[in-house]
XYZ file of C-alpha atoms in Angstrom:
329
model
C -27.385 53.128 -20.905
C -27.293 49.507 -19.766
C -27.082 46.622 -22.202
C -30.038 44.225 -22.042
C -29.322 40.675 -20.968
C -30.078 38.062 -23.604
C -33.091 35.845 -22.833
C -32.105 32.666 -21.023
C -28.712 34.085 -20.009
C -28.097 34.418 -16.282
C -25.454 36.694 -14.831
C -23.462 35.088 -12.052
C -22.708 37.423 -9.154
C -20.427 37.048 -6.165
C -20.467 38.774 -2.780
C -17.981 41.607 -2.376
C -16.002 39.599 0.158
C -15.300 36.918 -2.451
C -13.342 39.322 -4.622
C -11.295 40.567 -1.654
C -10.025 37.129 -0.548
C -6.322 37.126 -1.390
C -2.970 36.249 0.137
C -1.463 39.489 -1.163
C 0.464 41.294 1.605
C 0.125 38.506 4.162
C 3.533 36.967 3.513
C 5.117 40.397 3.933
C 3.114 41.062 7.127
C 4.189 37.737 8.633
C 7.821 38.457 7.738
C 7.706 41.857 9.478
C 6.285 40.324 12.652
C 8.769 37.438 12.593
C 11.881 39.563 11.949
C 10.805 42.583 13.975
C 11.358 45.262 11.300
C 10.552 46.258 7.733
C 14.240 46.266 6.844
C 14.851 42.741 8.122
C 11.667 41.513 6.423
C 12.834 43.015 3.120
C 16.198 41.261 3.455
C 14.527 37.943 4.287
C 12.217 38.079 1.280
C 14.758 39.605 -1.097
C 12.727 42.726 -1.883
C 12.954 46.421 -1.050
C 11.874 47.981 2.228
C 9.466 50.280 0.351
C 7.786 47.241 -1.234
C 7.266 45.656 2.207
C 5.807 48.917 3.543
C 3.481 49.210 0.547
C 2.202 45.625 0.873
C 1.496 45.968 4.604
C -0.285 49.296 4.091
C -2.440 47.786 1.340
C -3.231 44.850 3.626
C -4.331 47.141 6.451
C -6.499 49.131 4.037
C -8.079 45.917 2.721
C -8.947 44.489 6.148
C -9.974 47.910 7.458
C -7.825 47.861 10.587
C -4.381 48.915 11.760
C -2.294 45.807 12.324
C 1.068 47.279 13.349
C 2.024 50.144 15.644
C 5.026 51.879 14.089
C 7.347 54.004 16.212
C 10.912 55.107 15.666
C 12.109 52.551 18.202
C 9.984 49.448 17.670
C 7.094 47.717 15.945
C 4.287 46.047 17.837
C 1.023 44.349 16.999
C -2.289 45.982 17.697
C -5.078 43.874 19.211
C -6.490 43.421 15.688
C -2.997 42.687 14.399
C -2.407 40.049 17.049
C -5.665 38.274 16.138
C -4.952 38.569 12.402
C -1.394 37.336 12.859
C -2.526 34.197 14.676
C -5.174 33.429 12.044
C -2.626 33.908 9.261
C -0.244 31.494 10.986
C -3.077 28.960 11.170
C -3.842 29.425 7.473
C -0.181 29.074 6.542
C 0.045 25.857 8.536
C -3.118 24.553 6.835
C -1.674 25.418 3.428
C 1.566 23.609 4.236
C -0.427 20.571 5.397
C -2.485 20.619 2.173
C 0.726 20.728 0.128
C 2.107 17.751 2.060
C -1.076 15.760 1.466
C -1.117 16.587 -2.247
C 2.563 15.650 -2.504
C 1.635 12.135 -1.390
C -0.068 11.624 -4.771
C 3.342 12.057 -6.397
C 5.365 10.189 -3.773
C 3.356 6.996 -3.229
C 0.347 5.248 -4.831
C -2.733 6.650 -3.084
C -6.053 8.202 -4.054
C -8.467 7.420 -6.874
C -7.578 5.798 -10.203
C -10.074 5.781 -13.075
C -9.315 3.272 -15.832
C -11.046 3.149 -19.216
C -11.174 -0.147 -21.149
C -12.477 -1.144 -24.542
C -14.889 -4.094 -24.391
C -14.575 -4.916 -28.087
C -12.254 -7.870 -27.372
C -13.799 -8.748 -24.026
C -12.419 -7.373 -20.777
C -11.936 -10.617 -18.844
C -8.153 -10.531 -18.975
C -7.763 -6.762 -18.665
C -10.204 -6.636 -15.743
C -8.156 -9.326 -14.029
C -4.989 -7.294 -14.562
C -6.646 -4.277 -12.938
C -7.989 -6.407 -10.073
C -4.495 -7.792 -9.448
C -3.174 -4.235 -9.242
C -5.932 -3.233 -6.827
C -5.161 -6.199 -4.580
C -1.573 -4.976 -4.275
C -2.468 -1.320 -3.655
C -5.188 -1.111 -1.012
C -4.763 2.660 -0.629
C -5.915 3.255 -4.208
C -9.631 3.405 -5.018
C -9.973 1.929 -8.525
C -12.841 2.616 -10.930
C -13.010 0.556 -14.143
C -15.305 1.621 -16.972
C -15.667 -0.527 -20.107
C -17.076 0.671 -23.428
C -18.144 -1.428 -26.413
C -16.585 1.031 -28.851
C -13.126 2.448 -28.317
C -14.268 5.762 -29.813
C -16.511 6.228 -26.764
C -13.510 6.402 -24.447
C -13.100 10.092 -23.622
C -9.518 10.509 -22.449
C -10.243 13.440 -20.135
C -12.555 11.306 -17.984
C -9.841 8.836 -17.008
C -6.412 8.691 -15.450
C -5.421 5.837 -17.778
C -7.080 4.502 -20.922
C -5.979 1.208 -22.464
C -6.010 1.611 -26.243
C -5.183 -0.763 -29.054
C -3.422 -0.219 -32.367
C -1.955 2.934 -33.814
C -2.558 6.138 -31.843
C -3.911 9.037 -33.882
C -3.670 11.859 -31.322
C -0.056 13.045 -31.115
C -0.867 15.230 -28.085
C -1.450 12.207 -25.874
C 1.178 10.760 -23.581
C 1.397 7.009 -23.968
C 3.521 3.998 -23.169
C 3.625 0.803 -25.189
C 2.962 -1.948 -22.637
C 2.606 -4.983 -24.878
C 0.667 -6.625 -27.679
C -2.758 -8.127 -28.204
C -1.873 -11.214 -30.251
C -4.459 -12.631 -32.664
C -4.556 -16.012 -34.353
C -6.745 -17.605 -37.001
C -8.910 -20.208 -35.338
C -11.689 -22.639 -36.210
C -13.441 -25.644 -34.727
C -12.000 -29.142 -35.298
C -15.088 -30.028 -37.381
C -14.575 -27.061 -39.675
C -10.879 -27.818 -40.172
C -11.649 -31.466 -40.898
C -14.210 -30.510 -43.554
C -12.492 -27.536 -45.210
C -8.857 -27.582 -44.105
C -6.666 -24.514 -43.464
C -5.687 -21.766 -45.919
C -2.065 -21.993 -47.052
C -1.780 -18.259 -47.848
C -3.786 -15.111 -47.090
C -5.234 -15.315 -50.610
C -6.714 -18.749 -49.804
C -9.029 -17.111 -47.261
C -11.268 -16.175 -50.189
C -12.354 -19.833 -50.338
C -13.411 -19.908 -46.673
C -16.327 -18.592 -44.669
C -14.609 -15.959 -42.514
C -16.032 -14.679 -39.246
C -14.839 -11.087 -39.312
C -15.326 -7.662 -37.797
C -17.928 -5.297 -39.189
C -15.433 -3.993 -41.735
C -14.924 -7.480 -43.163
C -11.121 -7.532 -42.872
C -8.442 -9.723 -41.328
C -5.180 -8.040 -40.328
C -1.727 -9.605 -40.232
C 1.726 -8.611 -39.019
C 3.175 -9.954 -42.270
C 4.227 -6.988 -44.426
C 3.190 -8.683 -47.660
C -0.493 -8.882 -46.704
C -1.173 -6.615 -43.723
C -4.899 -6.259 -44.473
C -7.040 -8.798 -46.320
C -10.658 -8.407 -47.364
C -12.642 -11.492 -46.374
C -16.243 -12.602 -46.739
C -18.651 -14.679 -44.713
C -22.182 -14.750 -43.333
C -21.247 -13.825 -39.742
C -19.818 -10.484 -38.612
C -19.414 -8.934 -35.192
C -17.463 -6.206 -33.419
C -17.138 -8.492 -30.387
C -14.336 -11.012 -30.034
C -16.510 -13.040 -27.651
C -19.310 -13.267 -30.234
C -16.848 -14.298 -32.958
C -15.442 -17.011 -30.685
C -18.952 -18.393 -30.106
C -19.560 -18.606 -33.852
C -16.190 -20.298 -34.413
C -16.964 -22.932 -31.766
C -20.133 -23.817 -33.660
C -18.116 -24.494 -36.778
C -19.383 -21.511 -38.757
C -15.967 -20.605 -40.166
C -12.508 -19.193 -39.531
C -12.223 -16.306 -37.064
C -9.385 -13.975 -36.125
C -9.520 -13.523 -32.357
C -7.107 -12.445 -29.593
C -5.600 -15.468 -27.882
C -6.435 -13.938 -24.505
C -10.130 -14.411 -25.427
C -9.883 -18.055 -26.591
C -7.110 -19.395 -24.360
C -9.327 -22.019 -22.702
C -10.811 -23.044 -26.056
C -7.332 -23.706 -27.436
C -6.229 -25.657 -24.366
C -9.353 -27.819 -24.307
C -9.509 -28.399 -28.055
C -12.779 -26.613 -28.750
C -10.848 -24.421 -31.182
C -7.713 -25.024 -33.226
C -5.204 -22.334 -34.235
C -3.423 -22.104 -37.563
C 0.331 -22.201 -36.980
C 1.702 -20.325 -39.973
C 4.113 -17.402 -39.674
C 1.849 -15.175 -41.764
C -1.336 -16.022 -39.837
C -0.706 -13.938 -36.696
C -1.424 -10.322 -35.924
C 0.109 -8.446 -32.992
C -1.823 -5.305 -32.160
C -0.090 -2.724 -30.005
C -1.473 -2.132 -26.513
C -0.968 1.376 -25.154
C -1.462 2.878 -21.726
C -2.581 6.440 -22.474
C -2.592 9.129 -19.804
C -2.898 12.881 -19.449
C 0.050 15.247 -19.982
C 1.786 16.819 -16.993
C 3.076 15.352 -13.749
C 2.063 11.717 -13.428
C 0.647 10.810 -9.991
C 2.299 7.869 -8.285
C -0.894 5.801 -8.586
C -0.960 6.256 -12.362
C 2.749 5.525 -12.663
C 2.397 2.342 -10.596
C -0.545 1.145 -12.695
C 1.241 1.742 -16.005
C 4.259 -0.178 -14.669
C 1.917 -2.988 -13.631
C 0.422 -3.148 -17.126
C 3.861 -3.351 -18.700
C 4.880 -6.153 -16.342
C 1.652 -8.059 -17.039
C 2.133 -7.974 -20.814
C 5.950 -8.201 -20.726
C 5.980 -6.947 -24.346
C 5.277 -10.515 -25.472
C 3.872 -11.502 -28.837
C 1.960 -14.650 -27.935
C 1.754 -17.762 -30.092
C -0.417 -20.842 -29.471
C 2.605 -23.067 -28.819
C 3.857 -20.776 -26.003
C 2.072 -22.794 -23.339
C 3.706 -21.231 -20.246
C 2.909 -17.719 -21.486
C -0.622 -18.769 -22.414
C -1.129 -20.362 -18.996
C 0.048 -17.121 -17.379
C -3.029 -15.442 -18.855
C -5.193 -17.898 -16.978
C -3.193 -17.461 -13.787
C -3.813 -13.715 -13.969
C -7.551 -14.238 -14.584
C -7.729 -16.661 -11.681
C -6.035 -14.258 -9.296
C -8.381 -11.513 -10.475
C -11.343 -13.597 -9.310
């Protein structure tokens, strides 16, 4: 009695020839032809003579033709065997060529590289870093995908994902490449009217332009996370910078986003030891052998960040951000 197939469920079938496609017995057959005997083939492959004989017999049964003429004095190929032997040599050469081509992905930077970025802080600088890498590696086809929320970045879809902060998945392979350094910033008009906070607690007296969670974060161990309030919130560093330029309050923004504003005086940065936050930047990639293209890109990221924790007074380092953006177009 046959079991009924559930509605909507389709059985997938394959032709009989699909199931019979296998390399089993071919290596042994080629060894016999090359060495001239079953005994020599067994010695060459490090197996028994009976195993070689069994594999060749199974191969002949599978293809439905006699491939070797066996006499007490010599072995010779049949007409079918001669044709099959030549085709097998061609397939072996094709396989060796495929292995050589695949090995190139491990030996030198070639092929496709898919990079996932978070757009929450703006991708101007990171896109420029990727563009600089692409300019140096013309044999790599680069695809950059940016998402507004980091949670939307599905690791399996990318060769490398740039993530920020503490990593929660211990199964991921990652390399710390640098830091995303934040500062507290405000417009000159705002600072003139309200001044700067002297301590994290003083932020309670200011209109703070914060993320949707309403928190500022600091590298200072005494106040790593401070609840703030204000009438402007956004999950975009670019939007927060726009509000700060208009004098709406104090914002905490990556310096890579507001570099030009700081240089040109549209925004001022608070220079207090406690006022900075350095968020880890990770290059996250899949487990297993790392292709040369991925390895080269991760090295490029590390060189671009140089593990620096930026501060507003580090003018050469800040200018280097602009140099990178300029080279990226």
